Short mmCIF file of C-alpha atoms and ligand atoms in Angstrom, two decimals:
data_model
loop_
_atom_site.label_atom_id
_atom_site.label_comp_id
_atom_site.label_asym_id
_atom_site.label_seq_id
_atom_site.Cartn_x
_atom_site.Cartn_y
_atom_site.Cartn_z
CA UNK A 29 92.48 78.03 85.77
CA UNK A 30 90.78 79.63 88.70
CA UNK A 31 91.48 81.73 91.78
CA UNK A 32 89.42 81.75 94.95
CA UNK A 33 89.69 82.85 98.56
CA UNK A 34 90.03 79.92 100.95
CA UNK A 35 90.07 81.92 104.17
CA UNK A 36 91.33 85.28 105.40
CA UNK A 37 94.62 85.99 103.62
CA UNK A 38 94.76 82.62 101.83
CA UNK A 39 94.02 82.26 98.12
CA UNK A 40 93.89 79.17 96.01
CA UNK A 41 95.20 79.07 92.45
CA UNK A 42 94.19 75.97 90.52
CA UNK A 43 94.78 74.54 87.12
CA UNK A 44 93.35 71.31 85.74
CA UNK A 45 95.33 68.88 83.66
CA UNK A 46 93.77 66.18 81.52
CA UNK A 47 94.92 63.71 78.92
CA UNK A 48 98.10 62.87 80.75
CA UNK A 49 99.28 59.88 82.72
CA UNK A 50 99.80 60.89 86.35
CA UNK A 51 103.38 60.05 87.28
CA UNK A 52 103.69 59.00 83.63
CA UNK A 53 101.78 55.89 84.60
CA UNK A 54 98.22 56.28 85.90
CA UNK A 55 95.25 57.07 83.71
CA UNK A 56 93.12 59.93 85.01
CA UNK A 57 89.89 59.82 83.01
CA UNK A 58 88.44 62.69 85.05
CA UNK A 59 91.58 64.83 85.06
CA UNK A 60 93.28 66.24 88.12
CA UNK A 61 93.69 69.70 89.60
CA UNK A 62 96.99 71.16 90.71
CA UNK A 63 96.54 73.64 93.52
CA UNK A 64 98.82 76.40 94.80
CA UNK A 65 98.10 78.62 97.75
CA UNK A 66 99.11 82.22 98.24
CA UNK A 67 99.30 83.35 101.85
CA UNK A 68 99.48 87.07 102.49
CA UNK A 69 100.77 88.75 105.63
CA UNK A 70 103.17 91.66 105.43
CA UNK A 71 105.19 89.19 103.42
CA UNK A 72 103.81 86.89 100.74
CA UNK A 73 104.33 83.17 100.51
CA UNK A 74 103.36 80.73 97.80
CA UNK A 75 102.80 77.17 98.87
CA UNK A 76 103.30 74.39 96.35
CA UNK A 77 103.48 76.45 93.21
CA UNK A 78 102.00 74.44 90.39
CA UNK A 79 102.91 74.09 86.79
CA UNK A 80 101.42 72.34 83.84
CA UNK A 81 102.51 68.74 83.62
CA UNK A 82 105.12 69.86 81.11
CA UNK A 83 106.69 71.95 83.89
CA UNK A 84 106.02 75.24 82.13
CA UNK A 85 105.19 78.01 84.59
CA UNK A 86 103.00 80.13 82.30
CA UNK A 87 99.71 78.99 83.82
CA UNK A 88 100.87 79.86 87.32
CA UNK A 89 102.28 83.21 86.25
CA UNK A 90 98.99 84.03 84.51
CA UNK A 91 97.13 83.30 87.75
CA UNK A 92 99.52 85.54 89.69
CA UNK A 93 98.89 88.25 87.09
CA UNK A 94 95.16 87.97 87.68
CA UNK A 95 95.85 88.55 91.38
CA UNK A 96 98.09 91.54 90.62
CA UNK A 97 100.99 89.72 92.25
CA UNK A 98 104.34 90.10 90.59
CA UNK A 99 106.77 87.19 90.85
CA UNK A 100 109.20 89.64 92.47
CA UNK A 101 106.63 90.32 95.23
CA UNK A 102 106.80 86.75 96.52
CA UNK A 103 109.08 86.44 99.51
CA UNK A 104 108.81 82.75 100.31
CA UNK A 105 108.37 79.59 98.27
CA UNK A 106 107.11 76.94 100.63
CA UNK A 107 107.92 73.61 99.01
CA UNK A 108 105.84 71.05 100.86
CA UNK A 109 107.09 68.37 98.48
CA UNK A 110 109.47 68.41 95.54
CA UNK A 111 107.72 66.12 93.09
CA UNK A 112 107.87 68.17 89.88
CA UNK A 113 104.09 68.67 89.67
CA UNK A 114 104.64 71.02 92.62
CA UNK A 115 108.19 72.22 92.08
CA UNK A 116 108.93 72.09 88.35
CA UNK A 117 108.34 75.82 87.97
CA UNK A 118 110.93 76.99 90.51
CA UNK A 119 113.74 77.34 88.01
CA UNK A 120 111.60 79.63 85.84
CA UNK A 121 110.74 81.61 88.95
CA UNK A 122 114.45 81.94 89.75
CA UNK A 123 115.10 83.44 86.34
CA UNK A 124 112.73 86.30 87.18
CA UNK A 125 113.44 86.87 90.86
CA UNK A 126 116.45 86.30 93.05
CA UNK A 127 115.11 87.85 96.24
CA UNK A 128 113.23 84.96 97.80
CA UNK A 129 113.73 82.10 100.19
CA UNK A 130 112.71 78.50 99.75
CA UNK A 131 111.21 76.93 102.87
CA UNK A 132 111.31 73.13 102.90
CA UNK A 133 112.24 69.96 104.77
CA UNK A 134 115.77 68.56 104.83
CA UNK A 135 114.85 65.81 102.38
CA UNK A 136 113.27 68.35 100.06
CA UNK A 137 116.46 70.43 100.11
CA UNK A 138 118.38 67.35 98.98
CA UNK A 139 115.89 66.72 96.18
CA UNK A 140 115.99 70.35 95.04
CA UNK A 141 119.73 70.03 94.71
CA UNK A 142 119.45 66.70 92.88
CA UNK A 143 116.64 67.68 90.52
CA UNK A 144 117.42 71.32 89.78
CA UNK A 145 120.91 71.89 91.15
CA UNK A 146 119.24 74.41 93.42
CA UNK A 147 121.03 75.02 96.70
CA UNK A 148 120.76 78.77 97.27
CA UNK A 149 118.34 80.60 99.56
CA UNK A 150 117.05 77.37 101.05
CA UNK A 151 115.85 77.38 104.65
CA UNK A 152 115.30 73.94 106.12
CA UNK A 153 112.45 73.71 108.61
CA UNK A 154 111.50 70.99 111.04
CA UNK A 155 108.34 69.93 112.78
CA UNK A 156 106.76 72.84 114.61
CA UNK A 157 109.00 75.57 113.16
CA UNK A 158 107.21 78.83 112.45
CA UNK A 159 107.47 81.25 109.55
CA UNK A 160 106.12 84.66 110.53
CA UNK A 161 104.69 86.55 107.55
CA UNK A 162 103.60 89.51 109.68
CA UNK A 163 100.07 90.89 110.13
CA UNK A 164 99.21 87.91 112.30
CA UNK A 165 100.00 85.32 109.66
CA UNK A 166 102.17 82.62 111.11
CA UNK A 167 102.76 79.39 109.25
CA UNK A 168 103.92 76.28 111.06
CA UNK A 169 105.17 73.06 109.52
CA UNK A 170 104.27 69.45 110.08
CA UNK A 171 106.46 66.74 108.65
CA UNK A 172 104.32 63.99 107.13
CA UNK A 173 106.93 61.82 105.41
CA UNK A 174 105.79 59.49 102.64
CA UNK A 175 102.65 61.36 101.90
CA UNK A 176 103.70 61.00 99.27
CA UNK A 177 107.50 61.25 99.16
CA UNK A 178 109.90 61.21 102.12
CA UNK A 179 110.28 64.99 101.90
CA UNK A 180 106.62 65.84 102.39
CA UNK A 181 105.46 68.32 104.98
CA UNK A 182 102.20 70.18 105.46
CA UNK A 183 101.88 73.88 106.18
CA UNK A 184 99.43 75.09 108.81
CA UNK A 185 98.04 78.60 109.13
CA UNK A 186 97.36 79.10 112.80
CA UNK A 187 95.07 82.09 112.29
CA UNK A 188 92.47 80.34 110.13
CA UNK A 189 93.17 76.70 110.99
CA UNK A 190 93.99 75.93 107.36
CA UNK A 191 96.16 72.90 106.68
CA UNK A 192 97.78 73.11 103.26
CA UNK A 193 98.40 69.43 103.09
CA UNK A 194 100.14 68.88 99.75
CA UNK A 195 99.40 65.35 98.47
CA UNK A 196 97.72 64.34 101.73
CA UNK A 197 93.92 64.38 101.51
CA UNK A 198 94.08 64.91 97.76
CA UNK A 199 92.08 63.33 94.99
CA UNK A 200 91.97 63.13 91.23
CA UNK A 201 89.20 64.96 89.37
CA UNK A 202 89.25 68.34 87.65
CA UNK A 203 87.73 71.18 89.64
CA UNK A 204 85.65 74.24 88.81
CA UNK A 205 85.42 77.55 90.68
CA UNK A 206 83.17 75.80 93.20
CA UNK A 207 86.00 73.64 94.45
CA UNK A 208 84.94 73.70 98.12
CA UNK A 209 82.89 71.10 99.94
CA UNK A 210 80.59 73.84 101.23
CA UNK A 211 79.72 74.85 97.66
CA UNK A 212 79.28 71.38 96.16
CA UNK A 213 76.29 69.05 96.15
CA UNK A 214 76.50 65.73 97.96
CA UNK A 215 76.69 64.03 94.58
CA UNK A 216 79.68 66.16 93.60
CA UNK A 217 81.40 65.51 96.92
CA UNK A 218 80.85 61.76 96.44
CA UNK A 219 82.55 62.08 93.08
CA UNK A 220 85.66 63.52 94.73
CA UNK A 221 85.62 60.92 97.51
CA UNK A 222 85.61 58.27 94.79
CA UNK A 223 88.39 60.02 92.92
CA UNK A 224 90.29 60.07 96.23
CA UNK A 225 90.14 56.25 96.33
CA UNK A 226 91.68 56.07 92.89
CA UNK A 227 94.31 58.70 93.74
CA UNK A 228 95.10 57.09 97.09
CA UNK A 229 95.36 53.55 95.75
CA UNK A 230 97.51 54.65 92.81
CA UNK A 231 100.10 56.87 94.47
CA UNK A 232 99.81 56.79 98.27
CA UNK A 233 98.65 53.28 99.12
CA UNK A 234 102.00 51.65 99.63
CA UNK A 235 102.74 54.14 102.40
CA UNK A 236 99.51 53.43 104.29
CA UNK A 237 101.17 52.74 107.63
CA UNK A 238 102.96 56.11 107.44
CA UNK A 239 99.64 57.69 106.50
CA UNK A 240 98.15 56.44 109.78
CA UNK A 241 101.06 58.02 111.68
CA UNK A 242 100.59 61.29 109.79
CA UNK A 243 96.88 61.27 110.64
CA UNK A 244 97.68 60.95 114.33
CA UNK A 245 100.08 63.86 114.02
CA UNK A 246 97.55 66.03 112.21
CA UNK A 247 94.97 65.22 114.88
CA UNK A 248 97.03 67.36 117.29
CA UNK A 249 96.28 70.46 115.20
CA UNK A 250 93.10 72.56 115.44
CA UNK A 251 92.30 71.99 111.76
CA UNK A 252 89.31 73.85 110.38
CA UNK A 253 90.12 73.66 106.69
CA UNK A 254 91.97 71.04 104.65
CA UNK A 255 93.46 72.51 101.48
CA UNK A 256 95.30 69.83 99.48
CA UNK A 257 97.56 70.07 96.46
CA UNK A 258 95.08 68.10 94.34
CA UNK A 259 91.30 68.05 94.53
CA UNK A 260 88.81 70.12 96.48
CA UNK A 261 89.17 72.14 99.69
CA UNK A 262 87.34 70.75 102.71
CA UNK A 263 86.00 73.74 104.58
CA UNK A 264 82.62 72.57 105.85
CA UNK A 265 83.67 69.12 107.01
CA UNK A 266 87.46 68.64 106.98
CA UNK A 267 87.11 65.48 109.04
CA UNK A 268 85.29 63.82 106.18
CA UNK A 269 88.38 63.62 104.00
CA UNK A 270 90.66 62.98 106.99
CA UNK A 271 88.55 60.00 108.07
CA UNK A 272 88.22 58.86 104.45
CA UNK A 273 92.01 58.66 104.33
CA UNK A 274 92.06 56.76 107.63
CA UNK A 275 89.61 54.24 106.21
CA UNK A 276 91.64 53.87 103.02
CA UNK A 277 94.90 53.46 104.94
CA UNK A 278 93.34 50.73 107.07
CA UNK A 279 92.24 48.85 103.95
CA UNK A 280 95.86 47.88 103.32
CA UNK A 281 95.62 45.30 106.06
CA UNK A 282 91.89 44.72 105.65
CA UNK A 283 89.05 44.29 106.31
CA UNK A 284 87.83 46.32 103.37
CA UNK A 285 84.28 46.73 102.06
CA UNK A 286 82.04 43.72 101.67
CA UNK A 287 82.59 43.81 97.93
CA UNK A 288 84.28 41.68 95.31
CA UNK A 289 86.68 42.65 92.54
CA UNK A 290 86.67 40.19 89.67
CA UNK A 291 89.69 40.60 87.44
CA UNK A 292 89.97 38.43 84.41
CA UNK A 293 91.59 37.82 81.08
CA UNK A 294 90.65 35.50 78.29
CA UNK A 295 92.27 34.55 74.98
CA UNK A 296 89.53 32.76 73.08
CA UNK A 297 86.51 33.19 75.33
CA UNK A 298 86.64 29.97 77.36
CA UNK A 299 87.63 31.62 80.64
CA UNK A 300 85.36 34.53 79.77
CA UNK A 301 82.35 32.19 79.44
CA UNK A 302 83.05 30.98 82.99
CA UNK A 303 83.36 34.62 84.10
CA UNK A 304 79.90 35.32 82.67
CA UNK A 305 78.58 32.40 84.69
CA UNK A 306 80.28 33.77 87.81
CA UNK A 307 78.84 37.24 87.24
CA UNK A 308 75.37 35.75 86.90
CA UNK A 309 75.81 33.98 90.25
CA UNK A 310 77.09 37.13 91.94
CA UNK A 311 74.08 39.00 90.58
CA UNK A 312 71.69 36.35 91.85
CA UNK A 313 73.29 36.48 95.31
CA UNK A 314 73.08 40.26 95.39
CA UNK A 315 76.83 40.70 95.89
CA UNK A 316 78.35 44.08 95.11
CA UNK A 317 81.14 43.47 92.65
CA UNK A 318 83.13 45.12 89.92
CA UNK A 319 84.46 43.06 87.02
CA UNK A 320 87.41 44.18 84.92
CA UNK A 321 88.73 42.57 81.81
CA UNK A 322 92.47 42.81 81.27
CA UNK A 323 94.26 44.23 79.41
CA UNK A 324 91.24 46.36 78.39
CA UNK A 325 91.08 48.05 81.81
CA UNK A 326 93.88 50.24 83.11
CA UNK A 327 95.64 48.93 86.18
CA UNK A 328 94.82 52.06 88.21
CA UNK A 329 91.12 51.26 87.96
CA UNK A 330 91.63 47.64 89.00
CA UNK A 331 93.82 48.75 91.88
CA UNK A 332 91.25 51.25 93.17
CA UNK A 333 88.58 48.57 93.15
CA UNK A 334 90.74 45.90 94.78
CA UNK A 335 91.85 48.37 97.45
CA UNK A 336 88.25 48.67 98.61
CA UNK A 337 87.23 45.01 98.18
CA UNK A 338 87.44 42.23 100.72
CA UNK A 339 86.99 39.61 98.04
CA UNK A 340 89.07 39.05 94.90
CA UNK A 341 88.24 36.67 92.08
CA UNK A 342 91.12 35.98 89.71
CA UNK A 343 89.98 34.41 86.45
CA UNK A 344 92.77 33.61 84.05
CA UNK A 345 93.70 30.99 81.53
CA UNK A 346 97.10 29.38 81.71
CA UNK A 347 99.33 31.03 79.13
CA UNK A 348 102.76 29.51 78.46
CA UNK A 349 102.72 27.72 81.83
CA UNK A 350 101.78 30.84 83.77
CA UNK A 351 98.92 33.29 84.20
CA UNK A 352 97.63 35.26 81.23
CA UNK A 353 100.26 38.06 81.27
CA UNK A 354 97.90 41.05 81.72
CA UNK A 355 96.31 39.33 84.73
CA UNK A 356 99.77 38.63 86.16
CA UNK A 357 100.63 42.28 85.67
CA UNK A 358 97.54 43.36 87.63
CA UNK A 359 98.31 40.93 90.46
CA UNK A 360 101.87 42.22 90.49
CA UNK A 361 100.59 45.77 91.00
CA UNK A 362 98.33 44.61 93.85
CA UNK A 363 101.43 43.03 95.34
CA UNK A 364 103.53 46.17 95.01
CA UNK A 365 100.83 48.17 96.80
CA UNK A 366 100.47 45.48 99.44
CA UNK A 367 96.78 44.77 98.97
CA UNK A 368 96.92 42.24 101.78
CA UNK A 369 94.65 39.89 103.70
CA UNK A 370 91.97 39.45 101.07
CA UNK A 371 89.65 36.50 100.57
CA UNK A 372 90.14 35.09 97.09
CA UNK A 373 89.25 32.37 94.64
CA UNK A 374 90.71 31.58 91.24
CA UNK A 375 89.47 29.79 88.18
CA UNK A 376 90.39 29.47 84.52
CA UNK A 377 90.96 27.37 81.46
CA UNK A 378 94.11 25.55 80.37
CA UNK A 379 95.05 23.92 77.09
CA UNK A 380 98.10 21.68 77.00
CA UNK A 381 99.52 22.62 80.38
CA UNK A 382 98.49 23.99 83.76
CA UNK A 383 100.53 26.59 85.62
CA UNK A 384 98.45 29.71 86.37
CA UNK A 385 97.77 28.72 89.98
CA UNK A 386 101.45 28.05 90.62
CA UNK A 387 102.36 31.53 89.46
CA UNK A 388 99.64 33.14 91.58
CA UNK A 389 100.90 31.22 94.63
CA UNK A 390 104.42 32.43 93.93
CA UNK A 391 103.33 36.05 93.60
CA UNK A 392 101.26 35.97 96.77
CA UNK A 393 104.24 34.52 98.59
CA UNK A 394 106.74 36.96 97.07
CA UNK A 395 104.68 39.97 98.12
CA UNK A 396 103.59 38.40 101.42
CA UNK A 397 100.00 39.29 100.71
CA UNK A 398 98.53 36.66 103.01
CA UNK A 399 95.46 36.16 100.84
CA UNK A 400 93.12 33.43 101.96
CA UNK A 401 92.89 31.54 98.64
CA UNK A 402 89.69 29.67 99.40
CA UNK A 403 89.24 27.63 96.25
CA UNK A 404 90.68 27.05 92.82
CA UNK A 405 89.01 25.55 89.75
CA UNK A 406 90.79 24.87 86.50
CA UNK A 407 89.26 23.21 83.50
CA UNK A 408 90.66 21.79 80.30
CA UNK A 409 89.38 23.86 77.37
CA UNK A 410 85.85 25.08 77.97
CA UNK A 411 84.13 24.77 81.32
CA UNK A 412 81.77 21.75 81.46
CA UNK A 413 78.78 21.39 83.75
CA UNK A 414 80.88 19.86 86.55
CA UNK A 415 83.40 22.71 86.25
CA UNK A 416 80.64 25.29 86.53
CA UNK A 417 79.33 23.47 89.60
CA UNK A 418 82.79 23.76 91.16
CA UNK A 419 82.92 27.46 90.28
CA UNK A 420 79.54 27.90 91.91
CA UNK A 421 80.82 26.23 95.09
CA UNK A 422 83.93 28.41 95.06
CA UNK A 423 81.88 31.57 94.68
CA UNK A 424 79.50 30.57 97.47
CA UNK A 425 82.50 29.88 99.71
CA UNK A 426 83.89 33.31 98.90
CA UNK A 427 80.58 35.04 99.55
CA UNK A 428 80.16 33.25 102.88
CA UNK A 429 83.64 34.35 103.96
CA UNK A 430 82.96 38.06 103.51
CA UNK A 431 82.34 40.04 106.68
CA UNK A 432 80.11 43.04 107.27
FE1 LIG B 523 101.30 65.94 93.79
FE2 LIG B 523 103.46 63.65 95.03
O1 LIG B 523 102.87 65.02 93.89
#
């Protein structure tokens, strides 16, 4: 838990959570921070109060204690987004104080009613509405739907140029007291940019076209500081994370980095032996690639890599007339997130029946991924010399198709 001053009258309260699955689904090997912001004018507002993942408010209340702020002193709860990592504590808050107002979007009001049966003291705000806290603190609101739920808005402090952006511009990764880009080394910032890829691809990616619209909207604001609900605050170079998000959003339709993601599964090592051959070729050609064995690798990791890669290699045996199930599951997730317009090849072993390619074709069609499936090699049992030659040709074709 830590507290720090973001800018005049704005304080950040953070807790880290680890050893959970984000959204009950995504592995977060480096943890994630949950960030609340207190804004003080004559009145006091809390923006995106956080709770532990178990929705207990004790951590937040302890942070308020450290700031000598009583729950009863908080006048406004600005709910940028109702996902329970940001709102699960409100009911506990309501048990202590009744004299407060919730400020949120229309969609968020509906969700508060649905999730918590909470309908009282709710003020719905729209784009551009202003909440005057007194002492020169005026907060305005920017609706940025689908970043990450349809209710999401960002809160902008006009005095300091601070955009409290909720899930937008967030990343995984636990934080320390030095959770500001102006206090971190370049290596540490790179870590958070990488964690942002994982975070983005896991929970935001499917909404990439709405992200691009939100970015255009945010560009109208004189932003000096980006203060997200997860990850570090960007105070020295807010454009760095904003442009990082623009790049990531554009990857949905490609072109992505000149890199290859090799995802593979193998039952008895025959497909894996061909994968080792492929890796050797990629190494010899100097191609940047990441190889993931399934089901040993979590899907979130595969997704983050594929999101950034122009090239995809699918290596799978045929299993009961279809792809090896963990490989099919990974492809399904790429489909759900619309990882589109990639260059791809496929290879793998079959025993008594083929079928893996047919299933891949069906999935690409179902999700309308428009992959350019450049080549396909399947071999009966173990790969023989002629099969390896075909795999070599397929890989060279893939490499030649990648653009700078
Ligand atoms: Fe941080 Fe969409 O919740």
